[in-house]
Short mmCIF file of C-alpha atoms and ligand atoms in Angstrom, two decimals:
data_model
loop_
_atom_site.label_atom_id
_atom_site.label_comp_id
_atom_site.label_asym_id
_atom_site.label_seq_id
_atom_site.Cartn_x
_atom_site.Cartn_y
_atom_site.Cartn_z
CA UNK P 1 17.63 -9.38 -11.54
CA UNK P 2 20.17 -12.04 -10.21
CA UNK P 3 19.04 -14.20 -7.27
CA UNK P 4 22.25 -13.58 -5.40
CA UNK P 5 21.53 -11.41 -2.21
CA UNK P 6 23.73 -8.24 -2.40
CA UNK P 7 24.45 -8.58 1.39
CA UNK P 8 26.25 -4.73 1.81
CA UNK P 9 23.44 -2.83 0.02
CA UNK P 10 20.79 -5.27 2.49
CA UNK P 11 23.03 -4.65 5.79
CA UNK P 12 22.47 -1.04 4.84
CA UNK P 13 18.73 -0.99 4.42
CA UNK P 14 19.18 -2.97 7.87
CA UNK P 15 19.47 -0.23 9.58
CA UNK P 16 17.52 2.63 11.58
CA UNK P 17 17.18 6.37 11.49
CA UNK P 18 20.12 5.70 14.15
CA UNK P 19 22.50 3.45 12.39
CA UNK P 20 21.51 0.33 14.53
CA UNK P 21 21.02 -2.96 12.84
CA UNK P 22 17.56 -5.09 13.38
CA UNK P 23 19.80 -7.59 14.63
CA UNK P 24 21.05 -5.04 17.53
CA UNK P 25 17.65 -4.46 19.05
CA UNK P 26 16.10 -7.39 21.10
CA UNK P 27 13.52 -7.92 18.69
CA UNK P 28 10.64 -10.75 19.34
CA UNK P 29 10.09 -12.72 15.90
CA UNK P 30 7.31 -15.16 15.70
CA UNK P 31 7.31 -16.84 11.94
CA UNK P 32 3.59 -18.05 11.69
CA UNK P 33 3.16 -20.64 8.65
CA UNK P 34 0.51 -22.99 7.81
CA UNK P 35 -0.92 -24.42 4.57
CA UNK P 36 -3.12 -21.57 2.40
CA UNK P 37 -6.20 -20.71 3.87
CA UNK P 38 -5.44 -22.08 7.09
CA UNK P 39 -6.12 -19.19 9.10
CA UNK P 40 -2.82 -17.38 9.60
CA UNK P 41 -4.06 -13.59 9.10
CA UNK P 42 -7.18 -14.43 10.83
CA UNK P 43 -5.04 -15.48 13.76
CA UNK P 44 -2.48 -12.66 13.58
CA UNK P 45 -5.25 -10.52 13.59
CA UNK P 46 -6.52 -11.69 17.01
CA UNK P 47 -2.83 -11.75 18.26
CA UNK P 48 -2.35 -8.22 17.17
CA UNK P 49 -5.03 -7.27 19.24
CA UNK P 50 -4.12 -9.12 22.27
CA UNK P 51 -0.25 -8.89 22.57
CA UNK P 52 0.93 -6.29 21.19
CA UNK P 53 2.80 -7.81 18.15
CA UNK P 54 3.08 -5.79 14.66
CA UNK P 55 1.37 -8.12 11.77
CA UNK P 56 3.66 -8.68 8.83
CA UNK P 57 2.22 -10.69 5.99
CA UNK P 58 4.57 -11.41 3.18
CA UNK P 59 2.25 -12.08 1.06
CA UNK P 60 0.15 -8.94 1.75
CA UNK P 61 3.66 -7.09 1.11
CA UNK P 62 4.16 -8.57 -2.62
CA UNK P 63 0.77 -7.65 -3.28
CA UNK P 64 1.50 -4.35 -2.24
CA UNK P 65 4.22 -4.18 -4.05
CA UNK P 66 2.31 -4.95 -7.14
CA UNK P 67 0.03 -2.06 -6.42
CA UNK P 68 2.68 0.15 -5.89
CA UNK P 69 3.73 0.18 -9.82
CA UNK P 70 7.24 -0.94 -8.67
CA UNK P 71 10.04 -2.56 -11.26
CA UNK P 72 9.18 -6.19 -9.80
CA UNK P 73 5.54 -5.78 -10.00
CA UNK P 74 4.50 -7.65 -13.04
CA UNK P 75 7.05 -10.48 -11.76
CA UNK P 76 5.49 -11.03 -8.48
CA UNK P 77 1.85 -10.90 -10.13
CA UNK P 78 2.80 -13.54 -12.38
CA UNK P 79 4.63 -15.43 -9.59
CA UNK P 80 1.42 -15.40 -7.09
CA UNK P 81 -0.79 -16.35 -10.34
CA UNK P 82 0.93 -19.38 -10.19
CA UNK P 83 1.27 -19.57 -7.10
CA UNK P 84 5.22 -20.34 -7.19
CA UNK P 85 7.61 -18.62 -4.11
CA UNK P 86 9.36 -15.03 -5.07
CA UNK P 87 12.78 -14.78 -5.28
CA UNK P 88 13.68 -14.25 -1.46
CA UNK P 89 15.95 -11.15 -1.76
CA UNK P 90 12.80 -9.07 -2.89
CA UNK P 91 10.38 -10.47 0.13
CA UNK P 92 13.15 -10.02 2.61
CA UNK P 93 13.67 -6.12 1.37
CA UNK P 94 10.05 -5.38 2.10
CA UNK P 95 10.00 -6.96 5.22
CA UNK P 96 13.02 -5.49 6.08
CA UNK P 97 11.52 -2.12 5.26
CA UNK P 98 8.22 -3.11 7.15
CA UNK P 99 9.86 -4.05 10.23
CA UNK P 100 12.11 -0.59 10.14
CA UNK P 101 8.94 1.41 9.77
CA UNK P 102 6.95 -0.77 12.34
CA UNK P 103 8.37 0.93 15.01
CA UNK P 104 7.64 -2.04 17.50
CA UNK P 105 9.77 -4.96 18.80
CA UNK P 106 7.48 -8.00 18.48
CA UNK P 107 6.40 -9.06 14.97
CA UNK P 108 4.63 -12.17 13.99
CA UNK P 109 6.07 -12.93 10.46
CA UNK P 110 3.17 -14.34 8.44
CA UNK P 111 3.58 -16.66 5.13
CA UNK P 112 7.49 -16.88 5.87
CA UNK P 113 9.98 -18.94 5.25
CA UNK P 114 8.14 -20.25 2.65
CA UNK P 115 11.02 -22.61 1.62
CA UNK P 116 14.51 -23.14 2.41
CA UNK P 117 15.89 -20.11 0.11
CA UNK P 118 13.48 -17.96 2.45
CA UNK P 119 14.59 -19.40 5.78
CA UNK P 120 18.53 -19.62 5.16
CA UNK P 121 18.55 -15.92 3.14
CA UNK P 122 16.34 -14.06 6.32
CA UNK P 123 18.95 -15.78 8.69
CA UNK P 124 21.96 -14.99 6.88
CA UNK P 125 20.48 -11.43 6.61
CA UNK P 126 19.43 -10.21 9.50
CA UNK P 127 20.93 -12.76 11.75
CA UNK P 128 17.61 -12.88 13.52
CA UNK P 129 16.63 -15.83 14.94
CA UNK P 130 12.79 -16.58 15.62
CA UNK P 131 11.28 -16.71 19.10
CA UNK P 132 9.20 -20.02 17.95
CA UNK P 133 7.43 -20.80 15.22
CA UNK P 134 3.38 -20.77 15.21
CA UNK P 135 2.43 -23.66 12.45
CA UNK P 136 -1.70 -23.96 12.02
CA UNK P 137 -2.52 -27.45 10.67
CA UNK P 138 -5.71 -27.82 8.65
CA UNK P 139 -6.79 -30.41 6.20
CA UNK P 140 -6.92 -29.75 1.93
CA UNK P 141 -10.29 -30.24 2.24
CA UNK P 142 -11.01 -27.06 4.76
CA UNK P 143 -8.08 -24.92 3.87
CA UNK P 144 -9.99 -25.62 -0.17
CA UNK P 145 -13.08 -24.48 0.78
CA UNK P 146 -12.25 -21.77 3.01
CA UNK P 147 -10.33 -20.12 0.18
CA UNK P 148 -13.05 -20.80 -2.21
CA UNK P 149 -15.58 -19.08 0.04
CA UNK P 150 -12.97 -16.06 0.74
CA UNK P 151 -14.12 -13.77 -1.47
CA UNK P 152 -11.36 -10.54 -1.60
CA UNK P 153 -10.63 -11.01 -5.39
CA UNK P 154 -7.43 -12.60 -4.73
CA UNK P 155 -5.55 -13.53 -8.09
CA UNK P 156 -4.68 -17.01 -6.52
CA UNK P 157 -8.28 -17.86 -4.62
CA UNK P 158 -9.28 -19.97 -8.23
CA UNK P 159 -9.24 -24.13 -7.84
CA UNK P 160 -6.14 -24.08 -10.04
CA UNK P 161 -4.06 -22.11 -8.36
CA UNK P 162 -5.31 -23.10 -4.99
CA UNK P 163 -3.91 -27.02 -6.17
CA UNK P 164 -0.56 -25.52 -7.16
CA UNK P 165 0.07 -23.27 -3.76
CA UNK P 166 -0.85 -26.57 -1.99
CA UNK P 167 1.62 -28.74 -3.77
CA UNK P 168 4.19 -25.74 -3.16
CA UNK P 169 3.45 -26.03 0.39
CA UNK P 170 3.57 -29.74 0.85
CA UNK P 171 7.13 -29.34 -1.51
CA UNK P 172 8.73 -26.40 -0.40
CA UNK P 173 7.43 -25.22 3.03
CA UNK P 174 6.52 -28.13 4.92
CA UNK P 175 10.57 -28.81 4.99
CA UNK P 176 11.10 -25.15 7.05
CA UNK P 177 8.57 -26.49 9.61
CA UNK P 178 10.83 -29.81 9.87
CA UNK P 179 14.07 -27.50 10.20
CA UNK P 180 12.53 -25.96 13.08
CA UNK P 181 10.75 -28.68 14.47
CA UNK P 182 13.90 -30.60 14.78
CA UNK P 183 15.31 -27.15 17.02
CA UNK P 184 12.28 -27.71 19.19
CA UNK P 185 11.05 -24.46 17.97
CA UNK P 186 7.26 -25.39 16.50
CA UNK P 187 4.15 -24.54 18.11
CA UNK P 188 1.69 -26.80 16.51
CA UNK P 189 -1.87 -25.93 16.57
CA UNK P 190 -5.07 -27.99 15.26
CA UNK P 191 -6.51 -25.01 12.64
CA UNK P 192 -9.64 -27.09 11.36
CA UNK P 193 -11.48 -25.85 14.14
CA UNK P 194 -13.89 -22.86 14.69
CA UNK P 195 -11.92 -19.41 14.74
CA UNK P 196 -12.78 -18.77 18.62
CA UNK P 197 -11.27 -22.27 19.58
CA UNK P 198 -8.25 -22.06 17.22
CA UNK P 199 -7.46 -18.34 19.04
CA UNK P 200 -8.07 -20.16 22.50
CA UNK P 201 -5.60 -22.27 21.39
CA UNK P 202 -2.95 -19.67 20.47
CA UNK P 203 -3.78 -18.11 23.49
CA UNK P 204 -2.18 -20.84 25.62
CA UNK P 205 1.26 -20.38 23.44
CA UNK P 206 1.31 -16.17 23.97
CA UNK P 207 0.28 -15.99 27.23
CA UNK P 208 4.07 -15.13 28.25
CA UNK P 209 3.62 -12.05 26.29
CA UNK P 210 0.34 -10.80 27.96
CA UNK P 211 1.09 -6.96 29.48
CA UNK P 212 -1.58 -7.94 31.97
N1 ATP W 301 -10.96 -21.33 11.96
C1 ATP W 301 -11.49 -21.02 10.80
N2 ATP W 301 -12.92 -21.81 10.57
C2 ATP W 301 -13.39 -21.01 9.36
N3 ATP W 301 -12.90 -20.51 8.28
C3 ATP W 301 -12.25 -19.62 9.02
C4 ATP W 301 -11.00 -19.94 9.65
N4 ATP W 301 -10.24 -19.47 10.04
C5 ATP W 301 -10.23 -18.73 8.97
N5 ATP W 301 -11.03 -19.05 8.20
C6 ATP W 301 -11.40 -18.03 6.59
O1 ATP W 301 -11.14 -18.95 5.87
C7 ATP W 301 -10.54 -17.93 5.24
C8 ATP W 301 -8.91 -17.97 4.50
O2 ATP W 301 -8.26 -16.95 6.19
P1 ATP W 301 -7.41 -16.46 6.08
O3 ATP W 301 -7.39 -15.74 5.10
O4 ATP W 301 -6.81 -16.04 7.56
O5 ATP W 301 -6.08 -17.36 5.67
P2 ATP W 301 -4.63 -17.74 5.62
O6 ATP W 301 -3.58 -18.74 6.20
O7 ATP W 301 -4.30 -16.06 6.02
O8 ATP W 301 -4.69 -18.23 3.83
P3 ATP W 301 -3.43 -17.41 2.87
O9 ATP W 301 -2.34 -18.59 3.22
O10 ATP W 301 -3.87 -17.88 1.47
O11 ATP W 301 -3.24 -16.01 3.07
C9 ATP W 301 -11.04 -16.46 5.54
O12 ATP W 301 -12.31 -16.31 4.74
C10 ATP W 301 -11.45 -16.55 6.79
O13 ATP W 301 -12.24 -15.44 7.34
N1 LIG W 302 7.18 -15.96 1.51
C1 LIG W 302 6.48 -15.70 0.54
C2 LIG W 302 5.00 -15.34 0.37
C3 LIG W 302 3.89 -15.06 -0.50
N2 LIG W 302 4.95 -15.11 -1.35
C4 LIG W 302 3.47 -15.17 -2.64
O1 LIG W 302 2.36 -14.41 -2.37
C5 LIG W 302 1.49 -15.56 -2.56
C6 LIG W 302 0.46 -15.30 -1.32
O2 LIG W 302 0.68 -15.43 0.15
P1 LIG W 302 -0.32 -15.57 1.25
O3 LIG W 302 0.68 -16.05 2.53
O4 LIG W 302 -0.88 -14.07 1.45
O5 LIG W 302 -1.21 -16.58 0.83
C7 LIG W 302 2.45 -17.15 -2.25
O6 LIG W 302 1.51 -18.25 -2.85
C8 LIG W 302 3.31 -16.60 -3.52
O7 LIG W 302 3.41 -16.69 -4.29
C9 LIG W 302 5.99 -15.68 -1.81
O8 LIG W 302 6.21 -15.65 -2.92
N3 LIG W 302 7.06 -15.52 -0.84
MG1 MG W 303 -3.27 -14.68 4.59
#
């Protein structure tokens, strides 16, 4: 598998049943970023319930791809165990398909873009600009505690992989947050507090999307 995005192929995959490009639709996309265990998935579930967004977790899509028996499954499995970032073309294809299948115009894209390659490739391929980036800030001590207590049987929730994921987050994902921060697009949340308190802060950001 090459690392260069096959633009025409992906552009085709980017069309809905009527042949419209995703980027032609009035889509609202919010990227949800934060360290491993900062509470992205937990808060996305709350946002879905209150604000009618569809939640797409890049990590969940990759894990489903492993289970599906796809030809990329072993490669993805090995990268997740090492806390490494899967090549963008794989993740973007999964996200595009999920967005087209989603039948919604509001998406929370959780755990993506994880590095500059993810960010630039998504922008080039989909032409979609995020509305904003919701960024959950949390200490490594707290995130480590949460991940070691998660008990969901994830292959990467062990101390060795957790430390690698923290390193990748600092080295590769923080620069993405800085990219959007320089453009005034980051909404930062103190995620070290109890779930309900974090959601109160999230509500303050999502109130414009309230249907009431
Ligand atoms: N504010 C919080 N306080 C305490 N525990 C929390 C909080 N938010 C989430 N948790 C718990 O921490 C664990 C990790 O949360 P979650 O899965 O939402 O994190 P995540 O950011 O999606 O992690 P990952 O990047 O590994 O997917 C879960 O067991 C969850 O129940
Ligand atoms: N854009 C992404 C997102 C995730 N991964 C891989 O999946 C792992 C788990 O992700 P979570 O968001 O569920 O924690 C992550 O450590 C990466 O290995 C990816 O490659 N690209
Ligand atoms: Mg998650």
